[in-house]
Amino acid sequence: MASIFSKRGELWLGWIEHQNGSKIHPQINLNLVDNKQNRKIALEIKKKKEYELKHTEIFYVKKLKVAEAKETFLEIKKKKKKNTFLIYDYSLQKLNNYDEKFINEISKKDIDKIVEILKTEGKKEQSIITYLKHIKIFFDYCLKNKLVTSNPVIIPKATINNVVKVISDDEIKEILEYFRERNKKHYYLLELLNNTGLRVSELLSIKWEDINFNKKTIVIRNTKGNRDEEIILTDTAERILNEMPRVNERLFDYKSRQSLKGIKRELAKFGYSFHDFRRTFGTRCARILKPYELKKVMRHKDIRTTDKYYINIELDEIRSKINF
């Protein structure tokens, strides 16, 4: 059995183990302030510990440093798909500051510090949750192999938020760098989504003949509104297009959106979708364009759509500046 108790205003977890014919009473500090909300969290940890005691053998914790545990874990993941290994590798880099610490000494407080650092770096909530999920799986592995006695990672529930999801500049740079090193075609696709505000279905339908480099425009088939439209070819988008090889009549030889499942899964690991690039593009434009200009750039049929998703973002930013 396990129990939760308070010591110096913090919650602790204690339990009984039988080793070599005698009882021992391990205790760990959960690093949670003793209050009603944290009591609920502690109760879940207690239940998990009791399940662990019931279904596993006696724990003899092996002394292993974080760096060594990560290396062992990643060796196993190397046998999986390359992209699966890479996202685990990327997530576990968040533990690099603790490489010389013993893995069983990593506490919830250490994980909380990692979360705070990620927040100060501008990482979005969903990205942080994605990192934590992969780190949690790593600690589950450590738990199974008796390297730790409990998993210090608790995945927070995502905040319900109806506001447009915007990718920060640092995150965009991080995502693009990730894909550029692994698949140039995927990288070019995301770069163009980031610099045109196109829907992915529209981008896939574009042919090289639809691009007028002299006029600096692209003619697209608006699949949502079932109409042809002309969009501005930005300098950055033009540079990207000039870098791309012209091997087919279309910019990209994906046969359909089904062919994008791989890149979609990888992008989801960062907490984003193709459409989030369009929303981010629109948000950037909202800071410098007038509403009717933004409506034209985003090709909304109704100004109310522009107002719903982007004008309010601009007002929120203005409100934060004048709210003194």
Coordinates of C-alpha atoms in Angstrom, one line a residue:
M1 CA 0.0 0.0 0.0
A2 CA 1.0 3.6 -0.5
S3 CA 0.1 6.8 1.3
I4 CA 0.2 10.5 0.9
F5 CA 1.3 12.7 3.7
S6 CA 2.3 16.3 4.3
K7 CA 5.8 17.4 5.5
R8 CA 6.8 21.0 5.9
G9 CA 3.9 22.1 3.7
E10 CA 4.7 19.7 0.8
L11 CA 3.1 16.4 -0.2
W12 CA 5.1 13.2 0.1
L13 CA 4.5 9.7 -1.1
G14 CA 5.4 6.7 1.0
W15 CA 5.0 3.0 0.5
I16 CA 6.0 -0.4 1.9
E17 CA 8.3 -2.8 0.1
H18 CA 9.5 -6.3 1.1
Q19 CA 13.1 -7.0 0.4
N20 CA 15.1 -10.0 1.6
G21 CA 12.5 -10.9 4.2
S22 CA 12.2 -7.4 5.7
K23 CA 10.1 -4.4 5.2
I24 CA 11.4 -1.1 4.0
H25 CA 9.5 2.2 3.9
P26 CA 10.7 4.4 0.9
Q27 CA 9.5 8.0 0.8
I28 CA 9.7 10.6 -2.0
N29 CA 9.0 14.3 -2.0
L30 CA 6.4 15.0 -4.8
N31 CA 7.4 18.6 -4.8
L32 CA 3.8 19.7 -4.6
V33 CA 2.5 22.3 -2.2
D34 CA -0.1 20.9 0.1
N35 CA -3.4 22.2 -1.2
K36 CA -6.7 20.8 -2.5
Q37 CA -5.7 20.8 -6.2
N38 CA -2.4 19.1 -5.6
R39 CA -4.0 16.6 -3.3
K40 CA -5.9 15.3 -6.4
I41 CA -2.7 15.1 -8.4
A42 CA -1.0 13.3 -5.5
L43 CA -3.9 10.8 -5.3
E44 CA -3.4 9.9 -8.9
I45 CA 0.3 9.3 -8.3
K46 CA -0.6 7.2 -5.3
K47 CA -2.9 5.0 -7.3
K48 CA -0.3 4.5 -10.0
K49 CA 2.3 3.6 -7.3
E50 CA -0.1 1.0 -5.8
Y51 CA -0.7 -0.5 -9.2
E52 CA 3.0 -0.6 -9.8
L53 CA 3.6 -2.4 -6.4
K54 CA 0.9 -4.9 -7.2
H55 CA 2.0 -5.8 -10.7
T56 CA 5.8 -5.5 -10.7
E57 CA 8.6 -7.2 -9.0
I58 CA 10.5 -5.7 -6.0
F59 CA 12.4 -2.6 -7.1
Y60 CA 16.2 -2.6 -6.8
V61 CA 16.9 0.8 -8.5
K62 CA 19.9 0.6 -10.7
K63 CA 22.2 3.7 -10.6
L64 CA 22.3 5.1 -14.0
K65 CA 22.9 8.7 -15.2
V66 CA 20.3 10.5 -17.3
A67 CA 22.7 10.6 -20.3
E68 CA 23.3 6.8 -20.1
A69 CA 19.5 6.1 -19.7
K70 CA 18.7 8.3 -22.8
E71 CA 21.4 6.6 -24.9
T72 CA 20.0 3.1 -24.0
F73 CA 16.5 4.2 -24.7
L74 CA 17.3 5.9 -28.0
E75 CA 19.2 2.8 -29.2
I76 CA 15.9 0.9 -29.0
K77 CA 14.0 3.7 -30.8
K78 CA 16.6 3.6 -33.6
K79 CA 15.0 0.3 -34.7
K80 CA 11.8 2.2 -35.3
K81 CA 11.0 4.5 -38.2
K82 CA 13.6 7.3 -38.6
N83 CA 11.2 10.1 -37.9
T84 CA 9.9 8.3 -34.7
F85 CA 13.5 8.2 -33.5
L86 CA 14.1 11.8 -34.3
I87 CA 11.1 13.2 -32.4
Y88 CA 12.2 11.2 -29.3
D89 CA 15.7 12.4 -29.7
Y90 CA 14.5 16.0 -30.1
S91 CA 12.2 15.7 -27.0
L92 CA 14.8 14.1 -24.8
Q93 CA 17.3 16.9 -25.6
K94 CA 15.1 18.9 -23.1
L95 CA 16.7 16.8 -20.4
N96 CA 20.3 17.7 -21.4
N97 CA 20.9 19.9 -18.4
Y98 CA 20.4 16.9 -16.2
D99 CA 22.7 14.5 -18.1
E100 CA 25.1 14.0 -15.2
K101 CA 22.3 13.5 -12.6
F102 CA 21.2 10.0 -11.7
I103 CA 17.9 9.2 -13.5
N104 CA 16.2 8.2 -10.3
E105 CA 16.9 11.6 -8.8
I106 CA 14.8 13.4 -11.5
S107 CA 11.8 14.8 -9.8
K108 CA 8.6 16.6 -10.8
K109 CA 10.2 19.8 -9.8
D110 CA 12.9 19.2 -12.4
I111 CA 10.2 18.5 -15.1
D112 CA 8.4 21.7 -14.0
K113 CA 11.7 23.7 -14.6
I114 CA 11.9 22.3 -18.1
V115 CA 8.4 23.4 -18.8
E116 CA 9.1 26.9 -17.5
I117 CA 12.2 27.1 -19.7
L118 CA 10.2 26.0 -22.8
K119 CA 7.6 28.7 -22.0
T120 CA 10.2 31.4 -21.7
E121 CA 11.5 30.2 -25.1
G122 CA 8.1 30.9 -26.6
K123 CA 7.0 27.3 -27.0
K124 CA 3.3 26.9 -27.4
E125 CA 1.2 24.8 -25.0
Q126 CA 0.6 22.0 -27.4
S127 CA 4.3 21.8 -28.3
I128 CA 5.2 21.5 -24.6
I129 CA 2.6 18.8 -24.1
T130 CA 4.0 16.9 -27.1
Y131 CA 7.6 17.1 -25.6
L132 CA 6.2 15.9 -22.2
K133 CA 4.4 12.9 -23.8
H134 CA 7.6 11.6 -25.3
I135 CA 9.6 12.3 -22.1
K136 CA 6.9 10.5 -20.1
I137 CA 7.3 7.4 -22.4
F138 CA 11.0 7.5 -21.7
F139 CA 10.4 7.5 -18.0
D140 CA 7.9 4.7 -18.4
Y141 CA 10.7 2.7 -20.0
C142 CA 13.0 3.6 -17.0
L143 CA 10.3 2.5 -14.6
K144 CA 9.8 -0.8 -16.4
N145 CA 13.6 -1.4 -16.3
K146 CA 13.8 -0.5 -12.6
L147 CA 15.9 2.7 -13.2
V148 CA 13.3 4.8 -11.3
T149 CA 10.6 4.1 -8.7
S150 CA 8.0 6.4 -10.2
N151 CA 7.4 8.6 -13.3
P152 CA 7.9 12.3 -12.5
V153 CA 6.1 13.5 -15.7
I154 CA 2.5 14.5 -15.4
I155 CA 0.8 15.6 -18.6
P156 CA -1.3 18.7 -18.1
K157 CA -4.7 19.0 -19.7
A158 CA -4.6 21.3 -22.7
T159 CA -6.4 24.6 -22.1
I160 CA -9.6 25.0 -24.1
N161 CA -8.9 27.8 -26.4
N162 CA -10.9 29.0 -29.4
V163 CA -8.3 31.7 -30.3
V164 CA -6.5 31.2 -33.6
K165 CA -3.4 29.1 -33.1
V166 CA -0.3 31.1 -34.1
I167 CA 3.1 29.6 -34.6
S168 CA 5.9 31.8 -33.1
D169 CA 8.8 32.8 -35.3
D170 CA 11.2 30.6 -33.3
E171 CA 8.9 27.6 -33.6
I172 CA 8.6 28.1 -37.4
K173 CA 12.3 28.3 -37.7
E174 CA 12.6 25.1 -35.6
I175 CA 10.0 23.2 -37.6
L176 CA 11.5 24.3 -41.0
E177 CA 15.0 23.4 -39.9
Y178 CA 13.7 19.9 -38.8
F179 CA 12.2 19.2 -42.2
R180 CA 15.0 20.8 -44.3
E181 CA 17.4 18.3 -42.8
R182 CA 15.2 15.3 -43.5
N183 CA 13.1 15.9 -46.6
K184 CA 13.6 18.9 -49.0
K185 CA 10.2 18.5 -50.6
H186 CA 8.4 18.6 -47.3
Y187 CA 10.5 21.6 -46.4
Y188 CA 9.6 23.5 -49.5
L189 CA 5.9 22.7 -49.0
L190 CA 5.9 24.2 -45.5
E191 CA 8.0 27.2 -46.6
L192 CA 5.4 28.1 -49.2
L193 CA 2.5 27.6 -46.8
N194 CA 4.3 29.9 -44.4
N195 CA 4.9 32.6 -47.0
T196 CA 1.7 32.5 -49.1
G197 CA -1.1 31.8 -46.7
L198 CA -2.4 29.2 -49.1
R199 CA -4.5 26.2 -48.1
V200 CA -2.6 23.0 -48.6
S201 CA -5.1 21.7 -51.2
E202 CA -4.6 25.0 -53.2
L203 CA -0.8 24.7 -53.1
L204 CA -0.9 21.1 -54.4
S205 CA -3.0 22.2 -57.3
I206 CA -0.6 24.9 -58.6
K207 CA 1.2 24.4 -61.8
W208 CA 4.4 26.2 -62.8
E209 CA 2.5 27.9 -65.6
D210 CA 0.2 29.4 -63.0
I211 CA 3.1 31.5 -61.7
N212 CA 3.8 34.9 -63.3
F213 CA 7.2 35.9 -62.1
N214 CA 7.1 39.2 -64.0
K215 CA 3.7 40.2 -62.5
K216 CA 4.6 38.7 -59.1
T217 CA 1.3 36.8 -58.9
I218 CA 0.0 33.2 -58.8
V219 CA -3.3 32.1 -60.2
I220 CA -4.9 29.4 -58.0
R221 CA -8.0 27.3 -57.9
N222 CA -9.9 28.1 -54.7
T223 CA -11.1 24.7 -53.9
K224 CA -13.2 26.0 -51.0
G225 CA -15.0 28.7 -53.0
N226 CA -14.8 26.9 -56.4
R227 CA -13.3 29.9 -58.1
D228 CA -10.0 31.0 -59.7
E229 CA -8.1 33.7 -57.8
E230 CA -4.9 35.6 -58.0
I231 CA -2.6 36.0 -55.1
I232 CA 0.6 38.0 -54.5
L233 CA 3.9 36.3 -55.0
T234 CA 6.0 37.6 -52.1
D235 CA 9.8 38.0 -52.5
T236 CA 10.4 35.1 -50.0
A237 CA 8.0 32.8 -51.8
E238 CA 9.7 33.7 -55.2
R239 CA 13.1 32.8 -53.7
I240 CA 11.8 29.5 -52.5
L241 CA 10.3 28.7 -55.9
N242 CA 13.5 29.5 -57.7
E243 CA 15.3 27.0 -55.4
M244 CA 12.9 24.2 -56.2
P245 CA 13.6 21.7 -59.0
R246 CA 11.0 21.7 -61.8
V247 CA 10.5 18.0 -62.4
N248 CA 6.7 18.0 -63.1
E249 CA 4.1 20.4 -64.4
R250 CA 2.9 20.9 -60.8
L251 CA 5.0 22.4 -58.0
F252 CA 4.6 19.2 -56.0
D253 CA 4.1 15.6 -57.2
Y254 CA 1.9 14.5 -54.3
K255 CA -1.0 12.6 -55.8
S256 CA -3.4 13.7 -53.1
R257 CA -3.6 14.9 -49.5
Q258 CA -3.5 11.2 -48.5
S259 CA 0.1 11.3 -49.7
L260 CA 0.9 13.9 -47.0
K261 CA 0.1 11.6 -44.1
G262 CA 3.8 11.3 -43.2
I263 CA 4.5 15.0 -43.0
K264 CA 1.2 15.6 -41.3
R265 CA 2.1 13.1 -38.5
E266 CA 5.5 14.7 -38.1
L267 CA 4.0 18.2 -38.0
A268 CA 1.5 17.1 -35.4
K269 CA 4.3 16.1 -33.1
F270 CA 5.1 19.8 -32.9
G271 CA 1.5 20.4 -32.1
Y272 CA 0.5 22.0 -35.4
S273 CA -1.3 21.4 -38.7
F274 CA -1.0 22.7 -42.2
H275 CA -3.8 25.2 -41.6
D276 CA -1.9 26.7 -38.7
F277 CA 0.6 28.0 -41.2
R278 CA -2.2 29.8 -43.0
R279 CA -3.5 31.2 -39.7
T280 CA -0.1 32.4 -38.7
F281 CA 0.4 34.1 -42.1
G282 CA -2.9 35.8 -41.7
T283 CA -2.0 36.9 -38.2
R284 CA 1.3 38.4 -39.4
C285 CA -0.6 40.3 -42.1
A286 CA -3.2 41.5 -39.6
R287 CA -0.6 43.6 -37.9
I288 CA 0.3 45.6 -41.0
L289 CA -2.8 45.6 -43.2
K290 CA -6.2 47.2 -43.0
P291 CA -9.2 44.9 -42.7
Y292 CA -10.3 45.1 -46.3
E293 CA -6.7 44.5 -47.5
L294 CA -6.4 41.5 -45.2
K295 CA -9.7 40.2 -46.5
K296 CA -8.3 40.3 -50.0
V297 CA -5.0 38.7 -49.0
M298 CA -6.7 35.8 -47.2
R299 CA -9.3 35.6 -50.0
H300 CA -12.3 35.5 -47.6
K301 CA -15.6 35.8 -49.3
D302 CA -17.1 37.7 -46.3
I303 CA -15.3 40.4 -44.2
R304 CA -17.0 38.8 -41.2
T305 CA -14.7 35.8 -41.6
T306 CA -11.7 38.1 -41.6
D307 CA -13.0 39.9 -38.5
K308 CA -13.8 36.6 -36.7
Y309 CA -10.3 35.1 -37.0
Y310 CA -7.9 37.9 -37.4
I311 CA -9.1 41.4 -36.5
N312 CA -9.8 40.4 -32.9
I313 CA -6.2 39.3 -32.6
E314 CA -5.0 42.7 -33.7
L315 CA -7.4 44.3 -31.1
D316 CA -6.1 42.1 -28.4
E317 CA -2.6 43.1 -29.1
I318 CA -3.6 46.8 -29.1
R319 CA -5.5 46.4 -25.9
S320 CA -2.4 44.9 -24.2
K321 CA -0.4 48.0 -25.3
I322 CA -2.8 50.6 -24.0
N323 CA -4.0 48.9 -20.9
F324 CA -1.7 50.8 -18.5

